[in-house]
mmCIF file of C-alpha atoms in Angstrom:
data_model
loop_
_atom_site.group_PDB
_atom_site.id
_atom_site.type_symbol
_atom_site.label_atom_id
_atom_site.label_comp_id
_atom_site.label_asym_id
_atom_site.label_seq_id
_atom_site.Cartn_x
_atom_site.Cartn_y
_atom_site.Cartn_z
ATOM 1 C CA UNK S 66 -54.990 132.242 236.088
ATOM 2 C CA UNK S 67 -54.591 128.984 234.160
ATOM 3 C CA UNK S 68 -57.496 129.879 231.858
ATOM 4 C CA UNK S 69 -56.242 133.389 231.087
ATOM 5 C CA UNK S 70 -55.184 133.594 227.438
ATOM 6 C CA UNK S 71 -52.662 136.256 226.432
ATOM 7 C CA UNK S 72 -51.857 137.148 222.837
ATOM 8 C CA UNK S 73 -48.230 138.223 222.325
ATOM 9 C CA UNK S 74 -47.802 140.007 218.987
ATOM 10 C CA UNK S 75 -44.073 140.656 218.546
ATOM 11 C CA UNK S 76 -41.892 140.149 215.469
ATOM 12 C CA UNK S 77 -38.610 139.955 217.393
ATOM 13 C CA UNK S 78 -38.126 136.242 218.082
ATOM 14 C CA UNK S 79 -35.986 136.774 221.177
ATOM 15 C CA UNK S 80 -38.384 139.215 222.855
ATOM 16 C CA UNK S 81 -41.420 137.124 221.946
ATOM 17 C CA UNK S 82 -39.814 134.003 223.421
ATOM 18 C CA UNK S 83 -38.809 135.820 226.603
ATOM 19 C CA UNK S 84 -42.349 137.124 227.089
ATOM 20 C CA UNK S 85 -43.860 133.729 226.391
ATOM 21 C CA UNK S 86 -41.588 131.949 228.885
ATOM 22 C CA UNK S 87 -42.175 134.552 231.622
ATOM 23 C CA UNK S 88 -45.946 134.567 231.138
ATOM 24 C CA UNK S 89 -46.199 130.788 231.021
ATOM 25 C CA UNK S 90 -44.169 130.583 234.226
ATOM 26 C CA UNK S 91 -46.764 132.939 235.770
ATOM 27 C CA UNK S 92 -49.577 130.589 234.698
ATOM 28 C CA UNK S 93 -50.895 132.290 231.564
ATOM 29 C CA UNK S 94 -51.792 130.497 228.352
ATOM 30 C CA UNK S 95 -49.821 132.277 225.625
ATOM 31 C CA UNK S 96 -50.751 132.666 221.966
ATOM 32 C CA UNK S 97 -47.710 134.056 220.146
ATOM 33 C CA UNK S 98 -47.700 135.660 216.728
ATOM 34 C CA UNK S 99 -45.016 137.435 214.702
ATOM 35 C CA UNK S 100 -47.367 139.188 212.246
ATOM 36 C CA UNK S 101 -50.591 141.126 212.707
ATOM 37 C CA UNK S 102 -52.365 139.168 209.976
ATOM 38 C CA UNK S 103 -51.691 135.965 211.885
ATOM 39 C CA UNK S 104 -52.815 137.540 215.162
ATOM 40 C CA UNK S 105 -56.104 138.764 213.691
ATOM 41 C CA UNK S 106 -56.913 135.233 212.553
ATOM 42 C CA UNK S 107 -55.939 133.799 215.932
ATOM 43 C CA UNK S 108 -58.195 136.202 217.859
ATOM 44 C CA UNK S 109 -61.067 135.532 215.462
ATOM 45 C CA UNK S 110 -60.717 131.775 215.926
ATOM 46 C CA UNK S 111 -60.504 131.887 219.725
ATOM 47 C CA UNK S 112 -60.888 135.011 221.892
ATOM 48 C CA UNK S 113 -58.106 136.075 224.246
ATOM 49 C CA UNK S 114 -58.281 137.829 227.620
ATOM 50 C CA UNK S 115 -55.304 140.176 227.168
ATOM 51 C CA UNK S 116 -53.020 141.353 224.375
ATOM 52 C CA UNK S 117 -49.391 142.502 224.292
ATOM 53 C CA UNK S 118 -48.752 144.274 220.997
ATOM 54 C CA UNK S 119 -45.609 145.661 219.371
ATOM 55 C CA UNK S 120 -46.103 148.678 217.098
ATOM 56 C CA UNK S 121 -43.327 148.142 214.563
ATOM 57 C CA UNK S 122 -44.327 145.050 212.599
ATOM 58 C CA UNK S 123 -43.853 143.837 209.071
ATOM 59 C CA UNK S 124 -47.017 144.072 206.974
ATOM 60 C CA UNK S 125 -49.899 145.447 209.030
ATOM 61 C CA UNK S 126 -48.449 147.625 211.785
ATOM 62 C CA UNK S 127 -49.458 147.619 215.433
ATOM 63 C CA UNK S 128 -51.630 150.734 215.156
ATOM 64 C CA UNK S 129 -53.765 149.159 212.434
ATOM 65 C CA UNK S 130 -53.976 145.866 214.294
ATOM 66 C CA UNK S 131 -55.217 147.592 217.459
ATOM 67 C CA UNK S 132 -57.799 149.597 215.518
ATOM 68 C CA UNK S 133 -59.130 146.483 213.785
ATOM 69 C CA UNK S 134 -59.204 144.163 216.770
ATOM 70 C CA UNK S 135 -60.694 146.807 219.069
ATOM 71 C CA UNK S 136 -63.911 146.824 217.022
ATOM 72 C CA UNK S 137 -64.549 143.192 217.955
ATOM 73 C CA UNK S 138 -63.216 142.730 221.501
ATOM 74 C CA UNK S 139 -63.083 144.423 224.900
ATOM 75 C CA UNK S 140 -59.887 142.566 225.846
ATOM 76 C CA UNK S 141 -57.294 144.966 227.312
ATOM 77 C CA UNK S 142 -54.361 145.830 225.053
ATOM 78 C CA UNK S 143 -50.898 146.732 226.341
ATOM 79 C CA UNK S 144 -48.466 148.177 223.797
ATOM 80 C CA UNK S 145 -44.878 146.980 224.192
ATOM 81 C CA UNK S 146 -42.699 149.048 221.882
ATOM 82 C CA UNK S 147 -39.387 150.812 221.435
ATOM 83 C CA UNK S 148 -41.304 153.797 220.058
ATOM 84 C CA UNK S 149 -41.517 156.091 223.053
ATOM 85 C CA UNK S 150 -42.278 159.420 221.389
ATOM 86 C CA UNK S 151 -45.354 161.233 222.690
ATOM 87 C CA UNK S 152 -47.045 161.059 219.291
ATOM 88 C CA UNK S 153 -46.638 157.289 218.951
ATOM 89 C CA UNK S 154 -47.863 156.595 222.459
ATOM 90 C CA UNK S 155 -50.883 158.880 222.147
ATOM 91 C CA UNK S 156 -51.755 157.446 218.726
ATOM 92 C CA UNK S 157 -51.676 153.905 220.114
ATOM 93 C CA UNK S 158 -53.969 154.900 222.974
ATOM 94 C CA UNK S 159 -56.287 156.801 220.643
ATOM 95 C CA UNK S 160 -56.888 153.765 218.419
ATOM 96 C CA UNK S 161 -57.767 151.599 221.414
ATOM 97 C CA UNK S 162 -54.768 150.522 223.511
ATOM 98 C CA UNK S 163 -55.255 150.556 227.282
ATOM 99 C CA UNK S 164 -51.663 150.921 228.424
ATOM 100 C CA UNK S 165 -48.093 150.865 227.157
ATOM 101 C CA UNK S 166 -44.626 149.748 228.163
ATOM 102 C CA UNK S 167 -41.510 150.980 226.385
ATOM 103 C CA UNK S 168 -38.550 148.780 225.499
ATOM 104 C CA UNK S 169 -36.289 147.809 227.114
ATOM 105 C CA UNK S 170 -38.709 146.682 229.802
ATOM 106 C CA UNK S 171 -38.701 144.620 232.977
ATOM 107 C CA UNK S 172 -40.901 141.529 232.691
ATOM 108 C CA UNK S 173 -42.200 142.046 236.225
ATOM 109 C CA UNK S 174 -43.549 145.448 235.179
ATOM 110 C CA UNK S 175 -45.428 143.906 232.266
ATOM 111 C CA UNK S 176 -46.883 141.237 234.556
ATOM 112 C CA UNK S 177 -47.969 143.877 237.091
ATOM 113 C CA UNK S 178 -49.853 145.780 234.406
ATOM 114 C CA UNK S 179 -51.558 142.642 233.136
ATOM 115 C CA UNK S 180 -52.690 141.745 236.653
ATOM 116 C CA UNK S 181 -54.094 145.261 237.155
ATOM 117 C CA UNK S 182 -56.042 145.029 233.905
ATOM 118 C CA UNK S 183 -57.451 141.628 234.855
ATOM 119 C CA UNK S 184 -58.740 142.984 238.173
ATOM 120 C CA UNK S 185 -61.099 145.370 236.408
ATOM 121 C CA UNK S 186 -64.769 144.427 236.163
ATOM 122 C CA UNK S 187 -65.913 142.532 233.089
ATOM 123 C CA UNK S 188 -67.808 144.529 230.490
ATOM 124 C CA UNK S 189 -69.745 141.480 229.389
ATOM 125 C CA UNK S 190 -70.612 139.667 232.617
ATOM 126 C CA UNK S 191 -72.345 140.956 235.766
ATOM 127 C CA UNK S 192 -70.312 141.244 238.941
ATOM 128 C CA UNK S 193 -71.276 138.759 241.634
ATOM 129 C CA UNK S 194 -72.655 140.020 244.909
ATOM 130 C CA UNK S 195 -74.205 143.164 243.425
ATOM 131 C CA UNK S 196 -77.850 144.103 243.097
ATOM 132 C CA UNK S 197 -78.680 143.646 239.416
ATOM 133 C CA UNK S 198 -81.008 146.661 239.546
ATOM 134 C CA UNK S 199 -78.308 149.069 240.733
ATOM 135 C CA UNK S 200 -78.257 151.807 238.083
ATOM 136 C CA UNK S 201 -76.955 155.352 237.918
ATOM 137 C CA UNK S 202 -78.631 157.937 235.693
ATOM 138 C CA UNK S 203 -75.825 160.038 234.206
ATOM 139 C CA UNK S 204 -77.949 162.427 232.148
ATOM 140 C CA UNK S 205 -81.494 163.717 231.785
ATOM 141 C CA UNK S 206 -83.681 163.927 228.705
ATOM 142 C CA UNK S 207 -85.677 161.582 226.517
ATOM 143 C CA UNK S 208 -82.668 159.297 225.942
ATOM 144 C CA UNK S 209 -80.810 159.315 229.274
ATOM 145 C CA UNK S 210 -77.327 157.932 229.730
ATOM 146 C CA UNK S 211 -77.522 155.071 232.247
ATOM 147 C CA UNK S 212 -74.745 153.119 233.954
ATOM 148 C CA UNK S 213 -75.716 149.613 235.106
ATOM 149 C CA UNK S 214 -73.282 148.774 237.894
ATOM 150 C CA UNK S 215 -74.430 145.159 238.118
ATOM 151 C CA UNK S 216 -73.916 144.342 234.447
ATOM 152 C CA UNK S 217 -70.986 146.787 234.074
ATOM 153 C CA UNK S 218 -72.596 148.404 231.034
ATOM 154 C CA UNK S 219 -73.485 151.904 229.851
ATOM 155 C CA UNK S 220 -76.404 152.683 227.564
ATOM 156 C CA UNK S 221 -78.194 155.679 226.086
ATOM 157 C CA UNK S 222 -81.895 155.366 225.395
ATOM 158 C CA UNK S 223 -81.602 151.607 225.787
ATOM 159 C CA UNK S 224 -78.782 151.327 223.246
ATOM 160 C CA UNK S 225 -75.555 149.829 224.626
ATOM 161 C CA UNK S 226 -72.432 152.002 224.283
ATOM 162 C CA UNK S 227 -69.249 150.097 223.463
ATOM 163 C CA UNK S 228 -66.685 150.862 226.188
ATOM 164 C CA UNK S 229 -63.366 149.161 226.763
ATOM 165 C CA UNK S 230 -62.564 147.886 230.257
ATOM 166 C CA UNK S 231 -60.373 150.926 230.875
ATOM 167 C CA UNK S 232 -63.028 153.377 229.707
ATOM 168 C CA UNK S 233 -65.643 151.679 231.873
ATOM 169 C CA UNK S 234 -63.364 151.624 234.920
ATOM 170 C CA UNK S 235 -62.538 155.324 234.406
ATOM 171 C CA UNK S 236 -66.240 156.193 234.258
ATOM 172 C CA UNK S 237 -66.956 153.993 237.278
ATOM 173 C CA UNK S 238 -64.337 155.748 239.419
ATOM 174 C CA UNK S 239 -65.511 159.205 238.331
ATOM 175 C CA UNK S 240 -69.156 158.278 238.982
ATOM 176 C CA UNK S 241 -68.360 156.959 242.459
ATOM 177 C CA UNK S 242 -66.785 160.359 243.176
ATOM 178 C CA UNK S 243 -69.347 162.501 241.317
ATOM 179 C CA UNK S 244 -68.985 166.213 242.032
ATOM 180 C CA UNK S 245 -65.397 165.824 243.260
ATOM 181 C CA UNK S 246 -62.290 166.803 241.322
ATOM 182 C CA UNK S 247 -59.973 163.829 240.889
ATOM 183 C CA UNK S 248 -56.345 164.620 239.991
ATOM 184 C CA UNK S 249 -54.781 162.678 237.131
ATOM 185 C CA UNK S 250 -52.433 160.927 239.531
ATOM 186 C CA UNK S 251 -55.372 159.727 241.619
ATOM 187 C CA UNK S 252 -57.096 158.391 238.513
ATOM 188 C CA UNK S 253 -53.910 156.579 237.506
ATOM 189 C CA UNK S 254 -53.750 154.870 240.884
ATOM 190 C CA UNK S 255 -57.425 153.892 240.932
ATOM 191 C CA UNK S 256 -57.971 152.998 237.279
ATOM 192 C CA UNK S 257 -54.595 151.646 236.148
ATOM 193 C CA UNK S 258 -53.500 150.578 239.647
ATOM 194 C CA UNK S 259 -49.819 151.104 238.946
ATOM 195 C CA UNK S 260 -49.408 154.842 239.327
ATOM 196 C CA UNK S 261 -45.709 154.408 240.095
ATOM 197 C CA UNK S 262 -45.143 153.454 236.450
ATOM 198 C CA UNK S 263 -48.027 155.331 234.888
ATOM 199 C CA UNK S 264 -47.940 158.379 232.668
ATOM 200 C CA UNK S 265 -50.622 161.061 233.047
ATOM 201 C CA UNK S 266 -51.098 161.075 229.270
ATOM 202 C CA UNK S 267 -52.953 157.790 229.761
ATOM 203 C CA UNK S 268 -55.654 159.662 231.646
ATOM 204 C CA UNK S 269 -55.996 162.521 229.153
ATOM 205 C CA UNK S 270 -56.283 160.238 226.126
ATOM 206 C CA UNK S 271 -58.840 157.951 227.740
ATOM 207 C CA UNK S 272 -60.890 160.916 228.930
ATOM 208 C CA UNK S 273 -61.050 162.115 225.308
ATOM 209 C CA UNK S 274 -62.092 158.661 224.127
ATOM 210 C CA UNK S 275 -64.710 158.369 226.853
ATOM 211 C CA UNK S 276 -66.126 161.801 226.051
ATOM 212 C CA UNK S 277 -66.446 160.870 222.379
ATOM 213 C CA UNK S 278 -68.780 158.058 223.452
ATOM 214 C CA UNK S 279 -70.852 159.563 226.277
ATOM 215 C CA UNK S 280 -71.005 163.307 225.541
ATOM 216 C CA UNK S 281 -73.475 164.570 222.883
ATOM 217 C CA UNK S 282 -70.949 167.315 222.072
ATOM 218 C CA UNK S 283 -67.475 166.080 223.150
ATOM 219 C CA UNK S 284 -65.785 169.420 222.414
ATOM 220 C CA UNK S 285 -68.196 171.078 224.868
ATOM 221 C CA UNK S 286 -68.528 168.491 227.628
ATOM 222 C CA UNK S 287 -71.366 168.804 230.117
ATOM 223 C CA UNK S 288 -70.799 165.568 232.038
ATOM 224 C CA UNK S 289 -67.053 164.908 232.246
ATOM 225 C CA UNK S 290 -65.514 168.255 233.083
ATOM 226 C CA UNK S 291 -61.869 169.354 232.946
ATOM 227 C CA UNK S 292 -60.841 171.435 235.945
ATOM 228 C CA UNK S 293 -57.784 173.209 234.608
ATOM 229 C CA UNK S 294 -54.642 172.577 236.611
ATOM 230 C CA UNK S 295 -56.373 170.096 238.915
ATOM 231 C CA UNK S 296 -57.946 167.147 237.091
ATOM 232 C CA UNK S 297 -61.393 165.884 236.080
ATOM 233 C CA UNK S 298 -64.875 165.971 237.618
ATOM 234 C CA UNK S 299 -68.067 164.111 236.724
ATOM 235 C CA UNK S 300 -71.256 166.169 237.100
ATOM 236 C CA UNK S 301 -74.480 164.221 237.569
ATOM 237 C CA UNK S 302 -77.865 165.806 236.711
#
């Protein structure tokens, strides 16, 4: 835990200080920033493992920050914001956030979500104890979609597909249960690991994002199927 670096991007001094003190007490190394411009420079200079991001900021807003930083890092992003409208939450998830907490919040809830995100497999490093040749073929054709469970990567025709930790974990859970319908609540519990707090919109938005990356025609999915009124199913060839 001592090596885990968390970026806290929050322009309210009181909230930022409270988060910093609570996270440091829990053993995290905290990088705090009040402006997105400052945070972008900080992440570029030294990568972080997790990010807590407010949406309403002076200058570059939280949405833009998430969109920019997501193109360069897989680090999980949790939005912490007073904006709790469906549109704001969905927009934040669409541009790359993994989870969200609305203000006012309980620090223990934020910590629980961070711990759940950290437990997910790394997208960059292989998992120990697994056969490095363990692969799952997700599609047929000349350029098949392949999931490498040892390296925690997904590729099509040998070209790596950029997935966030949440997107990878979602695909991993669906693949492990291929052919079975998994309700949204089940996916919340297995992917986000805090279903008590979770919102089913998290699942829908991340399914759309995942489809945009793995389906040749996302509007007509052939791999990740919606079963109306029940949930989602992954169909292997």
